[in-house]
Amino acid sequence: MNKKDIAQIRKQFKINNDLLKISEIFNVYIMKESSDIYHHQSQPFEMLDQDQQELFLNNFKKLLAGQLDEKLFELKFQRDAENNSQLILHQGLLSDLDGWKEQMLKIVGKMLVNQQYEMDIVITFIRGEYLKPTKRKNEEAEISERDTVYSHPFILCSLNNTQEPKKELLFDYVEREFKYSFVVDPIINLNAPIAGFLFPCFTDNVADVNHILYSSGKVHEPDHQFIEEVLNGEETMTAKDDKIVFEEIIKEATGDQLNTSTLSNVYEEINRMIEENEEEEQPKLDSKDIERVLKISGLEDINGEKVETAFQKVIDDDKYELKASSVIPKYTSKSIKINTKIANISISPQDLRYVKQVHLSGKRYLMIEVEEDTVIEGFTMIPEAFGGN
């Protein structure tokens, strides 16, 4: 799934939407002390009152929020995994009501193996159908775009912590007295899901049962045990991991000798690749791609052997591919931070070419080319000769 696919299904989670039909909701309450199932309940989603529906729908939207490879991860299922979650979920999609609950309880059982939660948790499953209209071929067509739709059955799971109820002091206007209020029932925090998944993934309007979309509770902190042992997904790298690997490979291949102009060229070339493939699968960079990018960026002494050696040294796999969108800072925002003892500066990758580190009279200077006068605290700075006092 790309970000447009995810955004499209995410915005369907709203009340009275004829493009999203949720049939069942299945809630399972887990005790923190024993990691046992205390209670589970299944019911038709439409039987919930509207306020309850809105609470859950907002929870599902939050689950699917975030950037790919940062908070959301498309995972490929492991081959030949024992008690495979791919088969369990697929059977859950096709089963009757009793069979659906049985398969979801199998997933819950896998979550509870060797897992101790800090709070009681509630695991929520829904089974539904996402209807995506086909595009009309022309504006004069008499058939509505909703007369023909792609049908996508799916299962979504959300894990949520519980919170201790508040102890409060109340004033009773009728009796004219202060009262101590303590609610025993725990509160289910639906505002911040701690994990979850969507099965199957959807690619080009086709269900992809070989992949599952995993949602992490925190950015850049996927639960690898949950991914591998519960979902049986293959090991994944975050965007942050890819960026670190990319930086180390570049340092190793170039001898850690890059000026800002060359680095700017590297970012510009990779961003060009991303923009040219925006409607397709996001581009990936192998050792040959990085060699080409470095040569285009002005590093003439780079060759394939240097880059392959760098790959093997950093990640021990010269066949590994880095996602292009993960390795460069966000291109149109001030995502590059330059930190010195004197000042901290934020600039965008496309403006990096205007920044240089120069030497003069045995001292290092950070020089920024500007087109307008510099104003500091309302005062316009007078231009000075470079190196002047």
PDB file of C-alpha atoms in Angstrom, residues 121-230:
ATOM      1  CA  ILE A 121      -5.639  -3.947  27.560  1.00  0.00           C
ATOM      2  CA  VAL A 122      -8.573  -4.222  25.197  1.00  0.00           C
ATOM      3  CA  ILE A 123      -8.079  -5.823  21.794  1.00  0.00           C
ATOM      4  CA  THR A 124     -10.696  -4.808  19.246  1.00  0.00           C
ATOM      5  CA  PHE A 125     -11.296  -6.595  15.932  1.00  0.00           C
ATOM      6  CA  ILE A 126     -13.664  -5.485  13.216  1.00  0.00           C
ATOM      7  CA  ARG A 127     -14.615  -7.292  10.057  1.00  0.00           C
ATOM      8  CA  GLY A 128     -15.927  -5.217   7.215  1.00  0.00           C
ATOM      9  CA  GLU A 129     -15.989  -4.321   3.561  1.00  0.00           C
ATOM     10  CA  TYR A 130     -14.389  -1.304   1.921  1.00  0.00           C
ATOM     11  CA  LEU A 131     -16.072  -0.278  -1.340  1.00  0.00           C
ATOM     12  CA  LYS A 132     -13.947   1.814  -3.685  1.00  0.00           C
ATOM     13  CA  PRO A 133     -15.703   3.406  -6.692  1.00  0.00           C
ATOM     14  CA  THR A 134     -14.178   2.908 -10.098  1.00  0.00           C
ATOM     15  CA  LYS A 135     -13.355   6.094 -11.990  1.00  0.00           C
ATOM     16  CA  ARG A 136     -15.790   7.226 -14.655  1.00  0.00           C
ATOM     17  CA  LYS A 137     -14.347   7.227 -18.137  1.00  0.00           C
ATOM     18  CA  ASN A 138     -15.980  10.525 -19.056  1.00  0.00           C
ATOM     19  CA  GLU A 139     -18.093  13.226 -17.462  1.00  0.00           C
ATOM     20  CA  GLU A 140     -21.046  12.552 -19.791  1.00  0.00           C
ATOM     21  CA  ALA A 141     -21.427   8.958 -18.639  1.00  0.00           C
ATOM     22  CA  GLU A 142     -24.932   8.291 -17.306  1.00  0.00           C
ATOM     23  CA  ILE A 143     -23.742   5.593 -14.899  1.00  0.00           C
ATOM     24  CA  SER A 144     -22.756   6.968 -11.504  1.00  0.00           C
ATOM     25  CA  GLU A 145     -19.215   6.342 -10.308  1.00  0.00           C
ATOM     26  CA  ARG A 146     -20.722   4.434  -7.376  1.00  0.00           C
ATOM     27  CA  ASP A 147     -22.633   2.030  -9.596  1.00  0.00           C
ATOM     28  CA  THR A 148     -19.410   0.088 -10.117  1.00  0.00           C
ATOM     29  CA  VAL A 149     -17.105  -0.454  -7.157  1.00  0.00           C
ATOM     30  CA  TYR A 150     -14.160  -2.562  -6.083  1.00  0.00           C
ATOM     31  CA  SER A 151     -15.067  -4.640  -3.039  1.00  0.00           C
ATOM     32  CA  HIS A 152     -12.382  -5.162  -0.386  1.00  0.00           C
ATOM     33  CA  PRO A 153     -13.252  -7.373   2.623  1.00  0.00           C
ATOM     34  CA  PHE A 154     -10.872  -6.660   5.509  1.00  0.00           C
ATOM     35  CA  ILE A 155     -10.037  -7.245   9.162  1.00  0.00           C
ATOM     36  CA  LEU A 156      -8.724  -4.440  11.345  1.00  0.00           C
ATOM     37  CA  CYS A 157      -7.313  -4.892  14.843  1.00  0.00           C
ATOM     38  CA  SER A 158      -6.599  -2.193  17.435  1.00  0.00           C
ATOM     39  CA  LEU A 159      -4.872  -2.643  20.814  1.00  0.00           C
ATOM     40  CA  ASN A 160      -5.673  -0.091  23.512  1.00  0.00           C
ATOM     41  CA  ASN A 161      -4.542   0.457  27.079  1.00  0.00           C
ATOM     42  CA  THR A 162      -6.893   1.009  29.971  1.00  0.00           C
ATOM     43  CA  GLN A 163      -6.540   3.840  32.469  1.00  0.00           C
ATOM     44  CA  GLU A 164      -7.201   3.943  36.182  1.00  0.00           C
ATOM     45  CA  PRO A 165     -10.470   5.773  36.902  1.00  0.00           C
ATOM     46  CA  LYS A 166     -10.167   9.217  38.467  1.00  0.00           C
ATOM     47  CA  LYS A 167     -10.831   9.864  42.139  1.00  0.00           C
ATOM     48  CA  GLU A 168     -12.713  13.147  42.431  1.00  0.00           C
ATOM     49  CA  LEU A 169     -14.344  15.407  44.967  1.00  0.00           C
ATOM     50  CA  LEU A 170     -17.837  16.524  43.957  1.00  0.00           C
ATOM     51  CA  PHE A 171     -20.299  19.037  45.377  1.00  0.00           C
ATOM     52  CA  ASP A 172     -23.944  17.972  45.612  1.00  0.00           C
ATOM     53  CA  TYR A 173     -26.126  21.046  45.000  1.00  0.00           C
ATOM     54  CA  VAL A 174     -29.281  19.343  46.295  1.00  0.00           C
ATOM     55  CA  GLU A 175     -27.872  17.956  49.547  1.00  0.00           C
ATOM     56  CA  ARG A 176     -25.421  20.847  49.895  1.00  0.00           C
ATOM     57  CA  GLU A 177     -22.511  18.676  50.788  1.00  0.00           C
ATOM     58  CA  PHE A 178     -19.154  17.567  49.439  1.00  0.00           C
ATOM     59  CA  LYS A 179     -18.942  13.998  48.231  1.00  0.00           C
ATOM     60  CA  TYR A 180     -16.093  11.700  47.333  1.00  0.00           C
ATOM     61  CA  SER A 181     -16.567  10.074  43.923  1.00  0.00           C
ATOM     62  CA  PHE A 182     -14.702   6.959  42.889  1.00  0.00           C
ATOM     63  CA  VAL A 183     -15.599   4.936  39.798  1.00  0.00           C
ATOM     64  CA  VAL A 184     -14.357   1.361  39.885  1.00  0.00           C
ATOM     65  CA  ASP A 185     -14.635   0.656  36.162  1.00  0.00           C
ATOM     66  CA  PRO A 186     -11.418   1.156  34.182  1.00  0.00           C
ATOM     67  CA  ILE A 187     -11.436   3.595  31.266  1.00  0.00           C
ATOM     68  CA  ILE A 188     -10.472   2.274  27.828  1.00  0.00           C
ATOM     69  CA  ASN A 189      -8.171   4.792  26.159  1.00  0.00           C
ATOM     70  CA  LEU A 190      -9.292   4.832  22.530  1.00  0.00           C
ATOM     71  CA  ASN A 191      -7.371   8.033  21.773  1.00  0.00           C
ATOM     72  CA  ALA A 192      -3.937   6.422  21.540  1.00  0.00           C
ATOM     73  CA  PRO A 193      -3.878   2.838  20.185  1.00  0.00           C
ATOM     74  CA  ILE A 194      -0.674   1.042  21.179  1.00  0.00           C
ATOM     75  CA  ALA A 195      -0.591  -1.267  18.136  1.00  0.00           C
ATOM     76  CA  GLY A 196      -2.737  -2.859  15.489  1.00  0.00           C
ATOM     77  CA  PHE A 197      -2.981  -4.048  11.914  1.00  0.00           C
ATOM     78  CA  LEU A 198      -5.041  -4.095   8.731  1.00  0.00           C
ATOM     79  CA  PHE A 199      -5.396  -7.281   6.668  1.00  0.00           C
ATOM     80  CA  PRO A 200      -5.126  -7.633   3.769  1.00  0.00           C
ATOM     81  CA  CYS A 201      -3.227  -4.790   2.093  1.00  0.00           C
ATOM     82  CA  PHE A 202      -4.710  -3.226  -1.036  1.00  0.00           C
ATOM     83  CA  THR A 203      -2.541  -2.515  -4.070  1.00  0.00           C
ATOM     84  CA  ASP A 204      -3.943  -1.115  -7.330  1.00  0.00           C
ATOM     85  CA  ASN A 205      -7.494  -1.958  -6.205  1.00  0.00           C
ATOM     86  CA  VAL A 206      -6.533  -5.590  -5.654  1.00  0.00           C
ATOM     87  CA  ALA A 207      -6.400  -7.336  -2.283  1.00  0.00           C
ATOM     88  CA  ASP A 208      -2.873  -8.466  -1.432  1.00  0.00           C
ATOM     89  CA  VAL A 209      -3.193 -11.295   1.112  1.00  0.00           C
ATOM     90  CA  ASN A 210       0.586 -11.777   1.152  1.00  0.00           C
ATOM     91  CA  HIS A 211       1.065  -8.483   2.977  1.00  0.00           C
ATOM     92  CA  ILE A 212      -0.308  -6.950   6.178  1.00  0.00           C
ATOM     93  CA  LEU A 213      -0.231  -3.305   7.305  1.00  0.00           C
ATOM     94  CA  TYR A 214       1.153  -3.041  10.843  1.00  0.00           C
ATOM     95  CA  SER A 215       0.688   0.079  12.971  1.00  0.00           C
ATOM     96  CA  SER A 216       3.126   0.897  15.760  1.00  0.00           C
ATOM     97  CA  GLY A 217       2.142   2.868  18.826  1.00  0.00           C
ATOM     98  CA  LYS A 218       5.163   5.153  18.519  1.00  0.00           C
ATOM     99  CA  VAL A 219       7.055   6.568  15.553  1.00  0.00           C
ATOM    100  CA  HIS A 220      10.226   4.631  14.631  1.00  0.00           C
ATOM    101  CA  GLU A 221       9.535   2.080  17.394  1.00  0.00           C
ATOM    102  CA  PRO A 222       7.949  -1.007  15.831  1.00  0.00           C
ATOM    103  CA  ASP A 223       7.511  -3.980  18.162  1.00  0.00           C
ATOM    104  CA  HIS A 224       9.690  -6.575  16.429  1.00  0.00           C
ATOM    105  CA  GLN A 225       8.414  -9.378  18.665  1.00  0.00           C
ATOM    106  CA  PHE A 226       4.819  -8.537  17.716  1.00  0.00           C
ATOM    107  CA  ILE A 227       5.761  -8.334  14.028  1.00  0.00           C
ATOM    108  CA  GLU A 228       7.627 -11.626  13.865  1.00  0.00           C
ATOM    109  CA  GLU A 229       5.863 -13.822  16.445  1.00  0.00           C
ATOM    110  CA  VAL A 230       2.268 -12.532  16.381  1.00  0.00           C
TER     111      VAL A 230
END
